[in-house]
Amino acid sequence: AIYPSSSPFLTLHAVRQWSNVPFFTVPLARAHGKSFAHRSELRQAKRIVVKLGSAVVTRGDECGLALGRLASIVEQVAVLQNQGREMMIVTSGAVAFGKQRLRHEILLSQSVRQALHSGQNQLKDMSLPVLEARACAAAGQRLYDSPPGSDDAKLLDTFYPGDQHSITYGTKSRVGIGGMEAKVKAALWALQGGTSVVIANGTHPKVTGHVITDIVEGKKVGTFFSEVKPAGPTVEQQTEMARSAGRTLASLEPEQRSDIICTLADLLTERKDEILSANKKDMEHAVSRLSPAMLKRLSLSSSKLNSLSIGLRQIAVSSQDSVGRVLRRTRVANKLELEQITVPIGVLLVIFESRPDCLPQVSALAIASGNALLLKGGKEAANTNRILHELTQEALSIHGVKDAIQLVSTREEVEDLCRLEKMIDLIIPRGSSQLVRDIQRAAKSIPVLGHSEGICHVYVDHEASVDKAIKIIRDSKCDYPAACNAMETLLVHRDLLRTPLFDQIIDMLRTEHVKIHAGPKFASYLTFSPSEVKSLRTEYGDLECCIEVVDSMLEAVDHIHKYGSSHTDVIVTENEDTAEQFLQQLDSACVFWNASSRFADGYRFGLGAEVGISTARIHARGPVGLEGLLTTKWVLRGEGHTAADFSEQGSMTYLHENLPVAQVLPGCRTTS
Amino acid sequence: AIYPSSSPFLTLHAVRQWSNVPFFTVPLARAHGKSFAHRSELRQAKRIVVKLGSAVVTRGDECGLALGRLASIVEQVAVLQNQGREMMIVTSGAVAFGKQRLRHEILLSQSVRQALHSGQNQLKDMSLPVLEARACAAAGQRLYDSPPGSDDAKLLDTFYPGDQHSITYGTKSRVGIGGMEAKVKAALWALQGGTSVVIANGTHPKVTGHVITDIVEGKKVGTFFSEVKPAGPTVEQQTEMARSAGRTLASLEPEQRSDIICTLADLLTERKDEILSANKKDMEHAVSRLSPAMLKRLSLSSSKLNSLSIGLRQIAVSSQDSVGRVLRRTRVANKLELEQITVPIGVLLVIFESRPDCLPQVSALAIASGNALLLKGGKEAANTNRILHELTQEALSIHGVKDAIQLVSTREEVEDLCRLEKMIDLIIPRGSSQLVRDIQRAAKSIPVLGHSEGICHVYVDHEASVDKAIKIIRDSKCDYPAACNAMETLLVHRDLLRTPLFDQIIDMLRTEHVKIHAGPKFASYLTFSPSEVKSLRTEYGDLECCIEVVDSMLEAVDHIHKYGSSHTDVIVTENEDTAEQFLQQLDSACVFWNASSRFADGYRFGLGAEVGISTARIHARGPVGLEGLLTTKWVLRGEGHTAADFSEQGSMTYLHENLPVAQVLPGCRTTS
């Protein structure tokens, strides 16, 4: 039972003495307070009773106790106990429980050698004729019969790893006592007594080892019973609402989508006071908890809102020709014409950290591309996100598609959201590389657009211009060292060692306070070397970098293939042939000649707003603009054409004639 | 021990009596024959000894036996035993084992109640001073010391779930006896005696429940020791070779890639006799095992090779402008120019069933797109695939990229290949929808291009032309019922019921022997209805279909969104407004107006050769040609430009001017 109060309660140290404690004869204290409203609150649970259904306790083949399962359950309970919770295990399935007790009584009077020798067979033989079912059940049955709020009923609270399939398929109980109906009834009674209940499958081999700890961590395992109605729709309902309204959004005229974005841009400035006051609340709450850098990202200002509003108007412009653009037209045969057109991807899930200005930006991109959107922001920006989302829905309402963008409760676990396959078409994480990695791991069957690391290289060729090399290295490393497109490793051609250019590079890095680590080869050239790198595949994200020496441009390419992250890599050289070979051979999303790695960015590329930078090799690669939020569909218009018409006996032949399409370069438009 | 012979051997029924059998005093028979050369042969193992390291047997917190782990291991051994194998469990970690035995002896003489009451604490107290380490170890140590081939040494054979991390990080054994070095030594000795050995991690909670059965099924778990050297490189080595040669392939001139494909086309006809004789071998072997339909797919003929060769020449033509095509050019600023160009995806894995003609086709597509390729064909076509692959490598050799296409051994498990993340960039399954589903499940972090089902609809509007409706329904259902683009559900507007058109449709379907199932609404309109459908989401793949009634075009769209697979859906109507609404609102990869669903096909669309049809929503959608095997990279050419140049204090401004690109429609070219 989860009792938020601290009233006196029997503490069972179940791991150490779980087999023969006569717990249901001991009077228990009453519960106080309300049950939890949401799973995420289960972490606060102080006292937890784990009740095991008979199918959890016993083996599927009826050959006695499911030792492996029991042991792993006991291990989990021990973990929770060691966190300072008060834990109790109740074995149930009234009959199995009673039977087990009676069997135990017989067993306990044997010697160990005798018991092991006779094995389970003997125990199994002690079946119903010997241990009469109703007699066995009597004790357990008392639990179900006790009125809510009574002392005994408390035993049933909270965790109840029964066989969840029984909810739909009826009880699997072999003797018809207990079963799922009784479990649900008991759960409801427990709820009335103020405790929360979760019923989960306790027999699935893949989850048995962590089902209980998962539930306490708030994960969506099994069914959560709560007396308190959740404040809004579930995330599944939100997704359905978003998909449905999203389809309407996609079928609007481009001008209407543009309208919505402009309205949102207006609201950001008109309702500035409301936004800033919500943001002030978040800041006040965060000031003692977040680092100065994080606080800066969290804070909004009048001028931030203004430039946000200007950015939105640019997206409104580019939204005009994004959805429904014809990419290809083919005359397949006489009066049979094929078009490939752009369409939205469907439902996007964008998970972003701290920066609340992300919300209107991403919303505008989703509206422009006709996609439905689920937004999941950080807890620390909850108030700001709420008002920004309200304004977004207000803007969407002008064309009746309010529900196309949903704000997901901060209580939802990212991991659970990543499991909503078939409901969500693409996940876009916007935040730390740790966030991206976590999501890539959790989202098994939903594609994730993003990159988890940016290990960018600048290779200075022996034919490099001194000025360009210095400028580019400084900018690539120092302009914004925390960015994913900042340089992490500087590769230098061997011939440059002990030249003035090399000394100038080192001087510049020292002046800029860049900490230098030496690659193994570089270190071997030096009498006194800086600290050697731990790994050539390191993203410092700070005023630090690695320097390594290579013998040739080709060795630089090999090095980057081996240690890079295929994000952005640069060559500095005056030799065009060398440069073109580098650009051709290097297999990265962005390859630059005599330009800073910092140009790898949607805005700088002229893509307008940026969704993110992808290092994936399918769909979108490199900086991703509106394009990345679109897919295509094929539209064929005929006059009763059939495939049989084109068979050897048929009357028609394929023409496959390319027809002209409107001359808009895909997704390419100026942003000014 | 895996003894291919059937010499007499002690059989331990470990599940029932695994705790107190004095097994290492019993003389064991010698092994005969060679150890297995490959994991896939482990399925044939007759006798298996499972030896458990001390970390597997005991809990991490030193609080006694790891009951959960032991129970699940015993359960797996029982499964293998019940398959008719002779199984033996050896508990080891010499010290832990001996200690356990001595503790058991003490325990066995207590009463059960006494034992449970004292709990593990007492046992833990019986530590080294009481149970002296060397004494405990003595028995286990004998195993390690026994010379190879001797009777006792056999105990160590085969399965050895120790802590695999120890291989790299040294032994974790607390007393320094046994440990990984000794395990490997023992493994090598066992090998010399003719038995195979696998050392795997036995403590990882996610695999403990199936590690032993997985190994016996040939899965790549742990380290496989074999005396017999594998015939060729490992699949990991093959992948590396392919990636490296693939990079060279991608950097060839388009004419050279086209050259290679034409050479392969020549070889298919020049070396016809060799190919057909290999194919004959496969056919002879398959004739008694495969269905007539499967045999037909397996068989090659002179004319099949001829048309294959013609197809390849078409791919050679379209390969000319696939890699390195400029999709977009932008003048970012003065003398700073950006290009987005097409590049290969990297390393493809194509898994295909029975049809060997798939091999040269897919190879040609990979060559045309500059991708490296791993091919995994079916066992039944092994001889044909081998010669076709040899010819492919012969063709690749003319430009020094022989290794870019690798044929993976038929012994490799598809599931293992799907786990080669970071080595393979895209998996393309070509075969049954079951194959596709299996691969989608197995390939967790590698994208899969394909579709597992095609539930295509034809909606006949109340304003449909009779002739077109009949033609399109017949073609969509009957032209090739097993195809993924065949109609599965016919949706009919309510107003058509009891009209001559409706009777004509039913008559036609009867004439064509199409079995009709009624949707619930359709059934409710009829006095005598055909059998009601089990599910409206059914892919019959045969001369069967479902008929359902809808009230309107919009209801048809809703029905298709709910029950369809977003593959291909058709409207038959003379009303252009209705048609355009359907085409706009329906969210499928292919949406057709007055044309048969059978047109959803790369060749018919004019894409040239087809890689497959994708129902994914990112990357490629619908029929996929060469396009789907390409991604892009961004090439930026500057003269020392830095991001700082564009800051407020900088001297430059962004131009973002679109520059013209060569007028080739993306991937769109005629195939004749």
XYZ file of C-alpha atoms in Angstrom, chain A residues 15-17 19-20 59 66-69 71-72 75 78 104-105 107-113 115-117 121 206 210 243 247 250-252 327-330 332 336 338 340-341 343-347 422 425-426 443-445 447-448 468 471-472 475 479 537 561 580 582-596 598-600 602-607 616-623 627-628 630-646 654-661 663 665-672, chain B residues 15-17 19-20 59 65-69 71-72 75 104-105 107-113 115-117 119 121 206 210 243 247 250-252 327-330 332 336 338 340-341 343-347 422 425-426 443-445 447-448 468 471-472 475 479 537 561 580 582-596 598-600 602-607 616-623 627 630-646 654-661 663 665-672:
264
model
C 13.856 -10.447 1.340
C 15.180 -11.932 4.524
C 12.142 -13.606 6.003
C 8.326 -17.388 3.733
C 6.837 -17.898 7.157
C 5.439 -22.645 -12.648
C 8.694 -20.536 -10.152
C 12.003 -20.077 -8.408
C 13.628 -17.829 -11.011
C 10.693 -15.442 -11.054
C 14.008 -14.695 -6.805
C 14.054 -11.792 -9.238
C 15.630 -8.926 -5.558
C 15.115 -5.620 -1.783
C 5.250 -25.424 3.797
C 4.062 -26.600 7.145
C 7.916 -29.333 4.426
C 9.231 -27.423 7.402
C 8.972 -30.474 9.587
C 11.116 -32.561 7.217
C 14.902 -32.537 7.183
C 16.528 -30.622 4.346
C 17.991 -33.760 2.831
C 12.901 -32.450 1.404
C 15.407 -32.136 -1.425
C 15.369 -35.813 -2.099
C 6.904 -34.448 -6.961
C 11.443 -10.173 -20.678
C 12.477 -5.258 -13.563
C -3.458 13.234 -36.225
C -5.115 15.884 -41.679
C -2.656 19.419 -44.403
C -5.727 19.902 -46.588
C -5.930 23.666 -45.970
C 8.377 17.003 -57.850
C 7.933 14.856 -60.895
C 5.387 14.346 -63.666
C 5.365 11.402 -66.034
C 2.942 6.773 -68.235
C -2.435 8.012 -67.814
C 1.633 10.244 -62.785
C 4.920 12.719 -57.310
C 3.924 15.414 -54.819
C 2.955 15.667 -48.393
C 3.440 15.979 -44.634
C 5.037 13.090 -42.783
C 2.142 12.778 -40.332
C 2.574 13.124 -36.589
C 2.201 3.399 -35.255
C 5.891 8.961 -37.455
C 9.053 10.868 -36.588
C 12.742 4.731 -29.935
C 13.070 1.320 -31.428
C 10.539 1.453 -34.201
C 12.663 7.032 -36.795
C 14.618 9.725 -34.972
C 42.911 31.252 -44.325
C 41.012 32.420 -39.699
C 39.231 29.121 -40.271
C 36.384 30.469 -36.172
C 33.239 31.149 -32.443
C 37.018 10.345 -31.048
C 36.430 8.137 -41.604
C 38.220 18.400 -54.899
C 38.926 15.643 -50.349
C 35.393 16.874 -51.062
C 34.710 13.863 -53.235
C 36.211 11.129 -51.103
C 35.144 12.234 -47.671
C 31.919 10.641 -46.594
C 30.457 13.306 -44.297
C 27.136 15.156 -44.380
C 28.977 18.457 -44.903
C 32.379 18.809 -46.576
C 33.901 22.294 -46.835
C 36.845 23.774 -48.678
C 38.430 26.893 -47.186
C 35.400 27.712 -45.042
C 34.722 27.441 -41.332
C 30.488 26.740 -38.349
C 28.639 27.229 -41.647
C 26.962 23.832 -41.178
C 20.206 25.555 -41.775
C 19.988 29.316 -41.594
C 23.501 29.850 -42.942
C 22.809 27.363 -45.747
C 19.766 29.419 -46.701
C 17.221 26.758 -45.750
C 21.643 9.760 -40.559
C 22.209 8.370 -44.035
C 18.620 8.082 -45.092
C 15.848 10.676 -45.416
C 17.456 14.032 -44.574
C 21.186 14.598 -44.110
C 23.065 17.613 -42.800
C 21.123 20.763 -41.816
C 12.153 19.642 -46.558
C 12.944 17.170 -43.814
C 7.915 16.303 -45.848
C 7.550 13.013 -47.645
C 5.924 12.316 -51.008
C 2.973 10.497 -52.442
C 2.292 9.275 -55.962
C -0.881 10.397 -57.698
C -1.975 8.540 -60.828
C -4.881 9.740 -62.959
C -6.260 7.481 -65.685
C -9.395 6.639 -67.598
C -9.943 3.056 -66.567
C -6.416 1.872 -67.377
C -5.486 -1.653 -66.312
C -2.168 -3.476 -66.126
C -3.630 -6.100 -68.475
C -3.944 -3.403 -71.183
C -0.145 -3.392 -71.304
C 4.246 2.497 -71.838
C 5.428 5.960 -72.854
C 7.172 7.034 -69.618
C 7.544 10.542 -70.926
C 8.862 13.149 -68.511
C 6.607 16.175 -68.282
C 7.834 19.575 -67.110
C 7.256 20.636 -63.519
C 10.773 25.356 -61.738
C 14.300 24.074 -56.660
C 13.335 21.604 -53.969
C 12.979 23.466 -50.705
C 15.371 26.151 -51.888
C 14.224 29.650 -51.240
C 15.747 32.831 -49.939
C 15.014 33.650 -46.358
C 15.114 37.394 -46.526
C 16.779 -30.224 -13.689
C 15.651 -32.875 -11.283
C 18.796 -33.715 -9.356
C 22.505 -30.311 -6.463
C 24.204 -33.376 -5.087
C 25.022 -13.420 -6.272
C 23.265 -18.501 -4.655
C 21.851 -16.507 -7.575
C 18.608 -18.432 -7.473
C 16.873 -16.611 -10.327
C 19.788 -17.145 -12.689
C 16.608 -21.532 -12.150
C 16.474 -20.012 -15.619
C 15.012 -24.404 -17.318
C 25.560 -27.751 1.431
C 26.877 -30.555 3.543
C 23.015 -27.217 5.446
C 21.759 -30.681 4.596
C 22.207 -31.839 8.157
C 20.051 -29.004 9.537
C 16.252 -29.069 9.659
C 14.450 -26.971 7.068
C 13.057 -24.647 9.691
C 18.028 -23.554 7.803
C 15.441 -20.980 6.772
C 15.563 -19.283 10.088
C 19.087 -17.634 6.484
C 23.812 -14.843 7.066
C 18.631 -9.393 -20.378
C 17.846 -17.611 -23.124
C 32.784 -0.547 -47.474
C 34.225 4.007 -51.526
C 31.624 5.630 -55.603
C 34.614 7.662 -56.734
C 34.775 6.065 -60.208
C 20.290 18.936 -56.640
C 20.691 22.472 -55.409
C 23.154 25.341 -55.707
C 23.171 28.408 -53.507
C 25.630 31.830 -49.690
C 30.993 31.199 -50.898
C 27.022 25.665 -51.598
C 23.825 19.656 -52.434
C 24.829 16.574 -54.403
C 25.971 10.341 -52.915
C 25.587 6.623 -52.200
C 24.090 5.596 -48.878
C 27.067 3.389 -47.998
C 26.749 -0.329 -47.314
C 27.328 1.047 -37.603
C 23.475 1.557 -43.444
C 20.301 0.138 -44.978
C 16.929 -4.693 -37.186
C 16.617 -2.343 -34.273
C 19.060 0.340 -35.218
C 16.771 1.294 -41.217
C 14.802 -1.230 -43.283
C -14.195 1.485 -65.808
C -12.221 -3.258 -65.702
C -10.379 -1.773 -62.736
C -7.486 -6.041 -62.995
C -4.260 -9.781 -62.718
C -7.575 -5.532 -42.226
C -7.167 5.228 -42.969
C -9.486 15.206 -56.384
C -10.027 11.570 -52.486
C -6.534 11.980 -53.968
C -5.834 14.906 -51.652
C -7.234 13.559 -48.405
C -6.098 9.970 -48.582
C -2.829 9.424 -46.838
C -1.361 6.518 -48.833
C 1.916 6.143 -50.713
C -0.020 5.717 -53.999
C -3.464 7.195 -54.677
C -5.066 6.467 -58.062
C -8.085 7.792 -59.925
C -9.689 5.496 -62.483
C -6.635 3.252 -62.774
C -5.865 -0.225 -61.523
C -1.554 -2.865 -60.159
C 0.215 0.219 -61.570
C 1.966 0.710 -58.215
C 8.670 0.934 -60.205
C 8.819 -0.262 -63.780
C 5.258 0.848 -64.577
C 5.932 4.221 -62.954
C 8.912 4.629 -65.276
C 11.536 4.495 -62.521
C 7.613 4.012 -44.625
C 6.985 7.720 -44.233
C 10.567 8.879 -44.322
C 13.266 8.525 -46.985
C 11.616 6.787 -49.944
C 7.879 6.134 -50.268
C 5.964 4.021 -52.773
C 7.861 2.258 -55.593
C 16.747 7.291 -56.026
C 21.070 7.610 -52.724
C 21.453 10.232 -50.051
C 22.998 13.689 -50.313
C 25.935 15.613 -49.031
C 26.563 19.344 -48.812
C 29.681 20.776 -50.436
C 30.713 24.312 -49.512
C 33.539 26.108 -51.314
C 34.887 29.365 -49.887
C 37.979 31.498 -49.675
C 38.607 31.488 -45.964
C 35.087 32.529 -44.963
C 34.245 32.442 -41.266
C 30.966 32.674 -39.383
C 32.391 35.668 -37.524
C 32.590 37.561 -40.853
C 28.771 37.600 -40.815
C 24.289 36.448 -46.524
C 23.018 36.447 -50.103
C 21.328 33.004 -50.238
C 20.871 33.306 -53.970
C 19.589 30.243 -55.806
C 21.796 29.256 -58.711
C 20.557 27.189 -61.638
C 21.223 23.451 -61.682
C 17.699 20.425 -65.685
C 14.277 15.838 -62.979
C 15.342 13.966 -59.850
C 15.789 10.327 -60.778
C 13.326 10.668 -63.591
C 14.500 9.213 -66.842
C 12.999 7.091 -69.559
C 13.860 3.443 -69.417
C 13.892 2.663 -73.105
